[in-house]
Coordinates of C-alpha atoms and ligand atoms in Angstrom, one line a residue:
M392 CA -233.4 -15.8 28.6
S393 CA -234.2 -16.6 32.2
P394 CA -237.2 -15.2 34.0
Q395 CA -236.0 -13.0 37.2
K396 CA -236.5 -14.1 40.6
Q397 CA -239.2 -12.2 42.3
P398 CA -239.7 -11.9 46.0
T399 CA -243.1 -13.3 47.2
N400 CA -246.0 -11.1 48.3
S401 CA -245.7 -12.7 51.8
S402 CA -241.9 -12.1 52.4
W403 CA -242.4 -8.4 50.8
R404 CA -245.5 -7.5 53.2
T405 CA -243.3 -8.9 56.1
L406 CA -240.4 -6.8 55.2
H407 CA -242.5 -4.2 54.7
Q408 CA -243.9 -4.1 57.8
L409 CA -240.6 -4.4 59.4
S410 CA -239.1 -1.8 57.6
V411 CA -242.1 0.5 58.5
R412 CA -241.2 -0.3 62.4
T413 CA -237.6 0.1 62.1
M414 CA -238.1 3.5 60.5
R415 CA -240.2 4.4 63.4
S416 CA -237.6 3.6 65.7
P417 CA -234.3 4.4 64.7
T418 CA -232.7 2.9 68.1
L419 CA -233.9 -0.8 66.9
L420 CA -230.9 -2.8 66.1
S421 CA -229.0 -3.0 62.8
P422 CA -230.3 -6.3 60.9
L423 CA -233.8 -5.0 60.7
G424 CA -232.4 -1.5 60.0
L425 CA -230.5 -2.8 57.2
I426 CA -233.3 -4.6 55.6
S427 CA -235.3 -1.4 56.0
C428 CA -232.7 0.7 54.3
T429 CA -232.3 -2.1 51.5
L430 CA -236.3 -1.7 51.2
V431 CA -236.0 1.9 50.7
L432 CA -233.4 1.3 47.9
M433 CA -236.1 -1.0 46.5
L434 CA -239.2 1.0 47.3
P435 CA -239.5 2.4 43.7
L436 CA -239.9 -1.6 42.5
F437 CA -242.9 -2.2 44.6
G438 CA -244.6 0.9 45.1
S439 CA -245.6 1.9 41.8
C440 CA -248.6 3.4 43.0
H441 CA -247.1 5.4 45.6
P442 CA -245.0 8.6 45.3
A443 CA -241.2 7.8 45.2
P444 CA -239.3 8.5 48.0
S445 CA -237.2 11.7 47.9
P446 CA -233.8 11.2 46.5
E447 CA -232.5 12.2 50.2
Q448 CA -234.2 10.2 52.2
P449 CA -232.7 6.8 51.5
R450 CA -229.2 8.1 51.5
L451 CA -229.8 9.4 55.1
V452 CA -231.8 5.9 56.3
F453 CA -228.9 4.1 54.4
T454 CA -225.9 6.0 55.9
N455 CA -227.2 5.8 59.5
H456 CA -227.8 2.2 59.3
I457 CA -224.9 1.4 58.1
S458 CA -223.0 3.2 60.8
S459 CA -225.1 1.9 63.6
L460 CA -224.2 -1.7 62.4
K461 CA -222.7 -3.7 65.5
V462 CA -221.5 -6.5 63.7
G463 CA -217.8 -6.5 64.9
F464 CA -216.4 -3.8 62.6
N465 CA -216.7 -0.4 61.5
W466 CA -216.5 0.9 57.8
R467 CA -215.2 4.3 59.0
N468 CA -211.9 2.3 60.3
V469 CA -211.4 0.9 56.7
S470 CA -209.0 2.7 54.4
C471 CA -210.3 4.1 51.4
H472 CA -207.9 2.6 49.1
L473 CA -209.5 -0.9 50.7
C474 CA -213.0 0.2 50.6
K475 CA -212.8 0.8 47.2
A476 CA -211.0 -2.5 46.0
V477 CA -214.0 -4.2 48.1
F478 CA -216.4 -2.4 46.4
T479 CA -214.6 -2.8 42.8
I480 CA -214.6 -6.6 43.5
L481 CA -218.4 -6.6 44.5
D482 CA -219.2 -5.0 41.5
I483 CA -217.5 -7.0 39.4
A484 CA -219.2 -9.9 40.9
L485 CA -222.5 -8.5 40.6
L486 CA -222.1 -7.3 37.2
S487 CA -221.5 -10.8 35.8
D488 CA -223.0 -13.2 38.2
T489 CA -227.0 -13.7 37.7
N490 CA -226.8 -16.3 40.7
E491 CA -227.5 -15.0 43.9
E492 CA -225.8 -17.6 45.5
R493 CA -222.6 -17.1 43.8
V494 CA -222.8 -13.2 44.9
A495 CA -223.3 -14.3 48.3
R496 CA -220.4 -16.4 48.4
A497 CA -218.2 -13.7 46.5
V498 CA -219.5 -11.2 49.4
G499 CA -218.7 -13.5 52.0
E500 CA -215.0 -14.4 50.3
A501 CA -214.3 -10.6 49.9
C502 CA -215.3 -9.9 53.3
I503 CA -212.8 -12.6 54.8
R504 CA -209.9 -11.9 52.4
F505 CA -209.8 -8.0 53.4
H506 CA -210.0 -8.8 57.0
L507 CA -212.8 -6.5 57.3
A508 CA -214.1 -8.6 60.0
D509 CA -213.5 -12.4 61.2
E510 CA -214.5 -15.3 59.1
R511 CA -217.7 -16.1 61.5
V512 CA -218.8 -12.7 61.4
C513 CA -218.2 -12.4 57.5
R514 CA -220.5 -15.8 57.0
E515 CA -223.0 -14.3 59.3
I516 CA -223.6 -11.0 57.7
T517 CA -223.5 -12.3 54.5
E518 CA -226.1 -14.9 55.6
L519 CA -228.1 -12.6 57.3
F520 CA -228.3 -10.1 54.7
R521 CA -228.0 -12.0 51.7
D522 CA -231.3 -12.3 50.0
D523 CA -232.5 -8.7 50.8
F524 CA -228.9 -6.8 50.8
I525 CA -227.5 -8.5 48.3
R526 CA -230.5 -8.4 45.8
A527 CA -230.5 -4.4 47.1
L528 CA -226.6 -4.2 45.9
E529 CA -227.3 -5.7 42.9
Q530 CA -229.9 -3.3 42.0
S531 CA -228.4 -0.4 43.3
L532 CA -225.0 -0.9 42.0
L533 CA -223.1 1.5 44.0
W534 CA -220.1 2.2 42.4
P535 CA -216.7 2.4 44.5
S536 CA -216.4 5.9 44.8
E537 CA -219.8 6.6 46.0
A538 CA -220.2 3.8 48.5
C539 CA -217.0 4.8 49.9
A540 CA -218.2 8.2 50.3
L541 CA -221.0 7.2 51.6
L542 CA -219.6 4.4 54.1
V543 CA -216.1 5.8 54.6
G544 CA -216.9 9.4 54.4
P545 CA -216.5 12.3 51.9
S546 CA -212.7 12.2 51.8
C547 CA -212.7 8.8 49.9
G548 CA -215.2 10.0 47.1
K549 CA -218.1 11.9 45.8
F550 CA -221.7 10.7 46.7
D551 CA -223.7 12.6 44.0
M552 CA -225.5 10.1 42.0
Y553 CA -227.3 12.7 39.8
A554 CA -224.7 15.3 39.5
P555 CA -225.7 17.8 36.8
W556 CA -224.4 17.5 33.4
N557 CA -224.8 19.1 29.8
I558 CA -225.1 17.5 26.2
T559 CA -223.3 19.5 23.5
L560 CA -225.5 21.5 20.8
P561 CA -223.5 21.9 17.4
N562 CA -222.0 25.4 16.7
V563 CA -224.9 26.3 14.3
P564 CA -226.8 29.2 15.1
K565 CA -230.4 29.1 16.1
P566 CA -232.4 29.8 12.7
P567 CA -234.6 32.7 13.0
V568 CA -238.4 31.8 14.4
T569 CA -241.4 32.3 12.6
P570 CA -244.6 32.1 14.5
P571 CA -247.0 29.6 13.1
S572 CA -250.1 30.4 11.5
P573 CA -253.2 28.1 10.6
P574 CA -253.1 26.5 7.5
K575 CA -255.6 27.5 4.3
S576 CA -258.8 26.0 5.0
G577 CA -259.0 22.9 3.1
S578 CA -255.6 21.9 3.5
P579 CA -255.2 18.0 4.1
Q580 CA -254.3 16.6 7.4
S581 CA -253.3 13.6 8.7
R582 CA -255.4 11.5 11.1
V583 CA -252.9 9.9 13.9
L584 CA -254.4 7.4 16.1
F585 CA -252.8 7.5 19.6
L586 CA -252.3 4.5 21.9
T587 CA -250.9 4.4 25.4
D588 CA -251.2 2.7 28.9
I589 CA -252.9 -0.4 27.5
H590 CA -252.4 -2.2 31.0
W591 CA -253.9 -5.6 29.8
D592 CA -254.7 -8.0 32.9
Q593 CA -254.4 -11.1 32.0
E594 CA -256.2 -12.2 35.2
Y595 CA -258.7 -10.0 35.0
V596 CA -262.5 -11.8 36.2
A597 CA -265.9 -10.0 35.7
G598 CA -267.9 -10.4 39.1
S599 CA -264.6 -10.4 41.5
A600 CA -264.0 -8.1 44.0
A601 CA -263.5 -4.2 42.7
D602 CA -262.0 -3.2 46.1
C603 CA -259.2 -5.1 47.6
K604 CA -256.0 -4.7 49.6
D605 CA -253.6 -5.5 46.8
P606 CA -252.5 -2.9 44.2
L607 CA -254.7 -4.2 41.7
C608 CA -257.8 -5.4 42.0
C609 CA -260.8 -7.0 39.9
R610 CA -258.5 -10.5 39.1
K611 CA -258.4 -14.1 40.1
D612 CA -256.7 -13.4 43.4
S613 CA -259.2 -10.3 44.6
G614 CA -261.7 -12.9 46.0
F615 CA -265.4 -12.0 45.4
P616 CA -267.1 -9.4 46.6
S617 CA -268.9 -9.6 49.8
W618 CA -272.6 -8.8 50.2
R619 CA -273.5 -5.1 48.6
R620 CA -269.4 -4.6 47.5
R621 CA -268.7 -3.5 44.6
E622 CA -267.7 -6.1 41.6
A623 CA -265.6 -6.2 38.7
G624 CA -267.5 -5.2 35.3
Y625 CA -267.5 -7.3 32.3
W626 CA -266.0 -4.3 30.3
G627 CA -263.8 -2.8 33.0
T628 CA -264.5 -1.1 36.4
Y629 CA -264.1 2.4 38.2
S630 CA -261.3 1.1 40.8
K631 CA -257.7 0.0 40.9
C632 CA -257.9 -2.2 37.9
D633 CA -256.7 -2.9 34.9
L634 CA -258.4 -4.2 31.5
P635 CA -259.4 -7.5 30.2
L636 CA -258.2 -8.5 26.8
W637 CA -261.9 -8.4 25.3
T638 CA -261.9 -4.5 25.9
V639 CA -258.8 -3.8 24.4
E640 CA -259.8 -6.1 21.4
N641 CA -263.1 -4.3 21.0
L642 CA -260.8 -1.0 21.5
L643 CA -259.2 -2.3 18.0
E644 CA -262.2 -3.2 16.3
N645 CA -263.6 0.5 17.2
A646 CA -260.4 2.0 16.1
A647 CA -260.3 -0.3 13.2
R648 CA -263.6 0.8 12.0
D649 CA -262.9 4.7 12.7
G650 CA -260.1 4.3 9.8
P651 CA -258.7 4.9 8.1
W652 CA -255.3 6.1 10.1
D653 CA -252.6 7.8 8.4
W654 CA -250.2 6.1 10.8
V655 CA -250.5 5.2 14.6
Y656 CA -248.6 6.4 17.9
W657 CA -248.3 3.5 20.4
T658 CA -246.5 4.9 23.6
G659 CA -246.1 2.2 26.0
D660 CA -247.4 0.1 29.3
I661 CA -248.5 -3.3 28.0
P662 CA -248.6 -5.1 31.1
A663 CA -250.9 -4.8 34.1
H664 CA -250.0 -3.1 37.5
N665 CA -249.4 -6.4 39.3
V666 CA -245.8 -5.4 39.4
W667 CA -245.0 -7.7 42.3
S668 CA -245.8 -10.8 40.5
Q669 CA -244.5 -10.5 36.8
T670 CA -241.8 -12.3 34.9
R671 CA -240.2 -11.7 32.2
K672 CA -241.5 -14.7 30.1
Q673 CA -244.9 -13.2 31.2
Q674 CA -243.9 -9.6 29.9
L675 CA -242.6 -11.2 26.5
S676 CA -246.1 -12.9 26.2
E677 CA -248.0 -10.1 26.4
L678 CA -245.8 -7.7 24.6
T679 CA -246.1 -10.4 21.7
I680 CA -250.2 -10.5 22.0
I681 CA -250.8 -7.2 22.0
S682 CA -248.3 -6.0 19.3
R683 CA -250.1 -8.9 17.1
L684 CA -253.8 -7.7 17.8
I685 CA -253.0 -4.2 16.7
H686 CA -251.4 -5.6 14.0
K687 CA -254.4 -8.1 13.2
H688 CA -256.9 -5.2 13.7
L689 CA -255.5 -2.4 11.8
G690 CA -254.2 -4.2 9.3
P691 CA -250.7 -4.6 7.3
N692 CA -251.3 -1.2 5.7
V693 CA -251.0 1.0 8.7
T694 CA -247.8 1.7 10.4
V695 CA -247.6 1.8 14.0
Y696 CA -244.7 3.3 15.7
P697 CA -244.1 2.2 19.4
A698 CA -242.4 3.9 22.5
V699 CA -241.0 1.6 25.4
G700 CA -243.1 2.1 28.5
N701 CA -242.0 1.9 32.2
H702 CA -243.8 -1.2 32.8
E703 CA -242.5 -3.5 29.8
S704 CA -239.8 -4.8 32.1
T705 CA -239.6 -6.6 35.3
P706 CA -238.7 -5.6 37.9
V707 CA -240.9 -2.6 36.8
N708 CA -238.6 0.4 35.7
S709 CA -235.7 -1.5 35.6
F710 CA -234.3 -0.4 32.3
P711 CA -230.2 -0.9 32.1
P712 CA -228.7 1.4 30.1
P713 CA -226.3 -0.3 27.3
F714 CA -223.1 -0.4 29.8
V715 CA -224.9 -3.6 31.3
H716 CA -224.4 -6.8 29.3
G717 CA -225.1 -10.6 29.8
N718 CA -228.6 -12.0 31.0
R719 CA -229.0 -8.6 33.2
S720 CA -229.3 -6.0 30.2
C721 CA -232.3 -5.4 28.7
A722 CA -231.4 -7.5 25.6
W723 CA -234.2 -10.0 26.3
L724 CA -237.0 -7.5 26.2
Y725 CA -235.5 -5.1 23.4
D726 CA -234.8 -8.3 21.2
T727 CA -238.7 -9.5 21.4
M728 CA -239.7 -5.7 20.6
A729 CA -237.4 -5.7 17.7
E730 CA -238.9 -8.9 16.2
E731 CA -242.4 -7.8 16.8
W732 CA -242.3 -4.6 15.7
A733 CA -240.2 -5.4 12.5
P734 CA -243.4 -5.2 10.3
W735 CA -243.5 -1.4 11.2
L736 CA -240.1 -0.2 11.6
P737 CA -237.1 -0.4 8.8
E738 CA -233.9 -2.3 9.9
Q739 CA -231.9 0.9 10.8
A740 CA -234.7 1.8 13.9
L741 CA -234.7 -2.0 14.7
K742 CA -231.0 -1.6 15.3
T743 CA -231.1 1.4 17.7
L744 CA -234.0 -0.4 19.1
R745 CA -232.0 -3.3 20.1
Y746 CA -229.6 -1.2 21.5
G747 CA -231.2 1.1 23.8
G748 CA -235.0 1.1 23.2
F749 CA -235.2 3.9 21.0
Y750 CA -235.3 5.0 17.1
T751 CA -235.6 7.4 14.4
V752 CA -237.9 6.6 11.2
E753 CA -239.1 8.9 8.3
I754 CA -243.2 8.8 8.2
Q755 CA -243.4 10.6 5.2
P756 CA -240.7 13.0 3.2
G757 CA -240.6 16.2 5.0
L758 CA -241.8 14.7 8.7
R759 CA -239.6 11.9 10.7
L760 CA -240.4 10.7 13.9
V761 CA -238.3 10.0 16.6
S762 CA -239.4 7.6 19.6
L763 CA -237.6 7.7 22.4
N764 CA -236.8 5.1 25.5
M765 CA -237.9 7.7 28.6
N766 CA -237.0 4.9 30.7
F767 CA -233.6 6.7 30.7
C768 CA -234.6 9.8 32.2
A769 CA -236.6 8.5 35.2
R770 CA -235.7 8.3 38.9
E771 CA -237.4 5.1 39.5
N772 CA -234.9 3.2 37.1
F773 CA -232.2 2.6 39.9
W774 CA -230.2 1.7 37.3
L775 CA -229.4 5.2 36.9
M776 CA -227.8 5.5 40.2
V777 CA -224.6 4.1 38.4
N778 CA -224.3 6.9 36.1
S779 CA -227.3 9.1 35.2
T780 CA -225.6 11.4 32.5
D781 CA -227.4 10.9 29.3
P782 CA -227.9 7.4 29.6
A783 CA -227.2 5.6 26.2
N784 CA -226.2 8.9 24.8
Q785 CA -229.7 9.4 23.7
L786 CA -230.0 13.0 24.1
Q787 CA -226.9 13.6 22.3
W788 CA -228.3 11.1 19.5
L789 CA -231.5 13.2 19.6
V790 CA -229.6 16.3 18.8
H791 CA -227.5 14.9 16.0
I792 CA -231.0 13.7 14.4
L793 CA -232.6 17.3 14.8
Q794 CA -229.6 18.9 13.4
A795 CA -229.8 16.7 10.2
S796 CA -233.5 17.5 9.9
E797 CA -232.9 21.2 10.2
D798 CA -230.7 20.9 7.6
N799 CA -232.8 18.9 5.5
G800 CA -235.9 21.1 6.0
E801 CA -237.5 18.5 8.0
K802 CA -239.9 18.4 10.7
V803 CA -239.8 16.0 13.7
H804 CA -242.3 14.3 16.0
I805 CA -241.0 13.0 19.2
I806 CA -243.0 10.3 20.8
G807 CA -242.3 8.6 24.2
H808 CA -244.0 7.2 27.4
I809 CA -242.8 9.3 30.5
P810 CA -243.4 13.3 29.9
P811 CA -240.0 15.4 30.0
G812 CA -241.3 17.4 32.9
L813 CA -241.1 14.4 35.0
C814 CA -237.8 13.3 34.5
L815 CA -234.7 13.7 36.5
G816 CA -233.6 17.5 36.9
S817 CA -230.8 17.6 34.5
W818 CA -232.3 15.0 32.0
S819 CA -235.4 17.4 31.7
W820 CA -232.9 20.5 31.9
N821 CA -231.3 19.1 28.8
Y822 CA -234.3 18.2 26.8
Y823 CA -236.1 21.5 27.4
H824 CA -233.1 23.2 26.2
I825 CA -232.7 21.0 22.9
V826 CA -236.7 21.6 22.3
N827 CA -235.8 25.6 22.4
R828 CA -232.9 25.1 20.0
Y829 CA -234.8 23.4 17.8
E830 CA -238.0 24.8 18.2
S831 CA -239.2 25.2 14.5
T832 CA -238.1 21.7 14.2
V833 CA -239.8 19.8 16.6
T834 CA -243.5 20.4 15.3
G835 CA -245.0 17.7 18.0
Q836 CA -244.2 16.3 21.3
F837 CA -246.3 13.3 22.5
F838 CA -246.6 11.2 26.0
G839 CA -248.7 9.0 28.2
H840 CA -247.7 7.4 31.3
T841 CA -250.1 9.7 33.7
H842 CA -253.4 8.3 32.5
M843 CA -254.8 11.6 32.4
D844 CA -255.6 14.0 29.6
E845 CA -253.2 16.5 30.3
F846 CA -250.4 18.6 28.4
Q847 CA -247.2 20.3 29.7
M848 CA -245.7 23.6 28.2
F849 CA -242.5 24.5 27.0
Y850 CA -241.4 28.2 27.2
D851 CA -238.5 30.2 25.8
E852 CA -235.5 29.7 28.2
A853 CA -234.7 33.4 28.5
T854 CA -237.8 34.8 29.8
M855 CA -239.7 32.0 30.3
T856 CA -242.6 33.8 28.7
R857 CA -243.2 33.0 25.0
P858 CA -244.7 29.8 24.8
L859 CA -242.9 27.4 22.1
G860 CA -243.7 23.8 22.6
V861 CA -246.4 21.7 24.1
A862 CA -245.9 18.1 25.0
F863 CA -249.4 16.4 24.5
I864 CA -250.2 14.0 27.4
A865 CA -253.0 11.5 26.4
P866 CA -255.2 9.5 28.7
S867 CA -254.7 6.0 28.7
V868 CA -256.6 3.1 27.3
T869 CA -256.8 1.6 30.9
T870 CA -259.2 2.3 33.5
Y871 CA -256.5 2.3 36.1
V872 CA -257.3 4.5 38.5
N873 CA -261.2 5.1 38.7
L874 CA -261.4 6.1 34.9
N875 CA -263.2 5.3 31.8
P876 CA -261.0 3.3 29.2
G877 CA -260.1 5.9 26.2
F878 CA -257.8 6.6 23.0
R879 CA -256.9 9.8 21.7
V880 CA -257.1 11.0 18.0
Y881 CA -254.6 13.7 16.4
Y882 CA -255.3 15.9 13.4
V883 CA -252.0 16.7 12.2
D884 CA -251.4 19.7 9.5
G885 CA -250.0 17.8 6.1
N886 CA -249.5 16.0 3.8
Y887 CA -248.6 18.8 1.3
K888 CA -245.5 21.0 0.3
G889 CA -244.3 23.0 3.1
S890 CA -246.7 21.6 5.8
S891 CA -245.9 22.8 9.2
R892 CA -246.5 19.0 11.0
L893 CA -247.9 21.0 14.0
V894 CA -251.1 19.5 15.9
L895 CA -254.0 21.5 14.6
D896 CA -257.0 19.3 16.7
H897 CA -257.3 16.4 18.8
E898 CA -260.4 13.9 19.9
T899 CA -261.0 11.8 22.7
Y900 CA -262.8 8.8 22.6
I901 CA -264.2 6.6 25.5
L902 CA -266.0 3.5 26.7
N903 CA -268.5 5.0 29.0
L904 CA -268.5 2.0 31.7
T905 CA -271.8 3.2 33.3
E906 CA -273.5 2.4 30.0
V907 CA -272.0 -0.2 28.7
N908 CA -271.6 -2.4 31.7
H909 CA -275.6 -2.9 32.1
S910 CA -277.8 -3.5 29.0
P911 CA -280.8 -1.2 29.2
G912 CA -283.0 -4.1 29.1
A913 CA -281.2 -6.6 31.5
P914 CA -279.3 -4.7 33.9
S915 CA -277.4 -7.7 34.8
S916 CA -275.7 -8.2 31.5
P917 CA -273.5 -6.1 29.8
V918 CA -274.2 -4.4 26.2
Q919 CA -272.9 -6.5 23.7
N920 CA -270.6 -4.9 21.1
P921 CA -270.4 -1.4 22.6
K922 CA -269.6 1.9 20.9
W923 CA -266.3 3.9 22.1
T924 CA -267.8 7.5 21.9
L925 CA -266.7 10.9 21.2
L926 CA -265.9 12.6 24.6
Y927 CA -264.7 16.3 23.2
R928 CA -263.1 17.8 20.7
A929 CA -260.1 20.1 21.7
T930 CA -261.0 23.3 19.7
E931 CA -264.9 22.9 20.1
A932 CA -264.4 22.2 23.9
Y933 CA -262.2 25.2 24.3
G934 CA -263.3 27.7 21.8
L935 CA -259.7 27.2 19.9
T936 CA -259.1 27.6 16.4
S937 CA -255.7 25.6 16.4
L938 CA -253.9 23.8 19.2
F939 CA -250.5 26.0 18.8
P940 CA -248.3 26.4 21.9
S941 CA -249.8 30.2 22.0
D942 CA -253.5 28.6 21.8
Y943 CA -252.6 26.5 24.9
D944 CA -251.1 29.2 26.7
R945 CA -254.3 31.4 26.3
M946 CA -256.4 28.5 27.2
M947 CA -254.3 28.7 30.5
Q948 CA -255.4 32.0 31.0
A949 CA -258.9 31.1 30.8
F950 CA -258.3 28.6 33.4
I951 CA -257.5 31.3 35.6
S952 CA -259.9 34.0 34.4
D953 CA -263.0 31.8 34.0
D954 CA -263.5 28.6 36.7
H955 CA -265.8 27.0 34.5
V956 CA -263.6 26.4 32.0
F957 CA -261.0 25.2 34.3
Q958 CA -263.6 23.0 35.8
K959 CA -264.2 21.6 32.2
F960 CA -260.6 20.7 31.9
W961 CA -260.5 18.9 35.0
Y962 CA -263.4 16.8 33.9
L963 CA -262.1 15.8 30.6
R964 CA -258.9 15.3 32.2
H965 CA -260.3 12.5 33.9
K966 CA -262.2 10.8 30.8
G967 CA -265.4 12.3 31.8
H968 CA -265.3 10.3 35.2
V969 CA -264.5 12.3 38.4
S970 CA -266.4 12.9 41.4
E971 CA -264.7 15.9 43.4
P972 CA -264.2 19.5 41.7
C973 CA -260.9 20.5 41.7
K974 CA -260.3 23.9 43.9
E975 CA -257.5 25.9 45.7
T976 CA -254.8 23.8 46.5
C977 CA -255.8 21.3 43.7
K978 CA -256.1 23.9 41.3
T979 CA -253.1 25.7 42.1
S980 CA -250.7 22.6 41.6
L981 CA -252.3 21.3 38.8
L982 CA -252.0 24.6 36.8
C983 CA -248.4 24.6 38.2
F984 CA -248.0 21.0 36.6
L985 CA -249.3 22.4 33.3
R986 CA -246.8 25.1 33.1
S987 CA -243.9 23.2 34.0
G988 CA -242.5 21.2 30.8
R989 CA -239.4 21.2 32.8
Y990 CA -238.8 19.3 36.2
D991 CA -236.8 22.4 38.1
E992 CA -240.1 24.3 37.3
L993 CA -242.1 22.0 39.0
E994 CA -240.0 22.5 42.1
Q995 CA -240.1 26.2 41.6
C996 CA -243.8 25.6 41.9
D997 CA -243.1 23.8 45.3
L998 CA -241.3 26.3 46.6
L999 CA -243.3 29.3 45.7
N1000 CA -246.7 27.7 47.0
G1001 CA -245.2 26.4 50.1
F1002 CA -246.2 22.6 48.9
G1003 CA -242.9 21.1 50.5
G1004 CA -241.9 19.0 47.4
N1005 CA -245.4 17.2 47.2
L1006 CA -246.5 18.5 44.4
A1007 CA -243.2 17.3 42.3
R1008 CA -243.3 13.9 43.9
A1009 CA -247.0 13.4 43.4
A1010 CA -246.5 14.6 39.7
R1011 CA -243.3 12.3 39.5
K1012 CA -245.2 9.2 41.2
T1013 CA -244.8 6.2 39.1
L1014 CA -248.8 5.3 39.1
C1015 CA -248.4 4.3 35.4
Ligands
LIG965 ZN1 -249.4 3.3 32.5
LIG966 ZN1 -245.9 4.3 32.7

């Protein structure tokens, strides 16, 4: 295992400035243009707090800049055959070589051997673009037919990185649907602790600057606040800051006291948002420390079921599917996860975890869990440019599990990090289709990633009017951005014979930073051992009897008919810390988001409301 090389902060800044300049003036010469286009391809790496570029943009910029290269040869004059041969060699070199130096030499050699240009030009071009172009190539891994369709023309291949695809459903008719009814009063309920998006910042420093130029503040390098500027609080800060370890530990102490827990779901994003300076070694040490801390505080008798977040890897969002082998694969991460999570998961689950970061396990007789690796659905995972068709066969595997559960009369909960409605179109469509087919089996869907307390609805595909599922999106542990720290508790029907395993209620607990960063008697010092307080209980807050899909659908009607209910949701969505109310466009787009458990529905919202793609982009942004 060797830590991956990262570009330095300052070189990134310079290149970013270059890229901004060249994009504004397309007449600037090719070297800058090429650097800019490699950066466009790489943006999701660094821009974890910005909307991802739309898929069309990078292609366009890329093609324009490539065709405007004035370095002595033109890809358009190269035969299709030759182009594919070059890229085949390139791809093989890029796949097997971890050494950038060797990859650079391979590119130079291929260039010379195929007489693409004279030797001097070949050497110069590799020298010039080595660092960034090769890194982008390494990471975008353009396949020969796609690269050559792009460079030589459409006659040479197809450039459809995210082409639609379908999983196969077994030839078993869907069983008739019985609408859920509330359980008899006094029926047993399971209390499930739900943790997501911890984002522990090792370099958090209380008293440092809460506002800074970097994407993450309140840390060692943020500097100290000048006069009257805000500073990082002891327990956390309302700013673009993550959490110190003592706040995470305090959360676990409080959660342990609030037990006993029947089990725990933990849906990822352990490291902080310093995505420009992370190494594999650090990511693994944070994974290990937090996993052990959870184990220590909750005790050996509570089973924790984790899911993989998009921040677990470095570069952020980089999750090569199993077709990538060797040092570039995800083995460095999944192997450590399997080691650290072995106290909670059986060997069979650890096996698929090591393979693709997902697993299934029986929680109790009659209830099964599926933990999905949602990084295989994310546009920001640039490895999917190579092949985005059901990466790791995860959805086909899900269908297999669900069919077996249906046959055995078992209910299934699905957990994952990124909500399915924010996934690539085809992945999202297929997932929605699966949930439709197995609506009587999938009785809970639990996600995180947006850091907000929200949800997304699933309707019947035929009419898109009958609600049949809710993907719960729980609020983050971290404050990032401007939030109180928090966690969620779900109340699930069961465990008794014939229990529905549906979510009956949920609670959200927060650490109110306004109160705990300053002791009442001594405003300059924080409260010792603060309590995490109940922010709200869903049934009480919204006047509901249960939280079935039909209840959520009615609640959304209330959001429209009674603005007070919606503004309450808006306040709770931000864990009790928000300054502006949400009106007009904000409200329309949020309602659209809540309705759209499928990505193309979100795009429809954009179309219908004239948002011009902003809604889908904003919702998809890899903030978390
Ligand atoms: Zn997150
Ligand atoms: Zn995330």
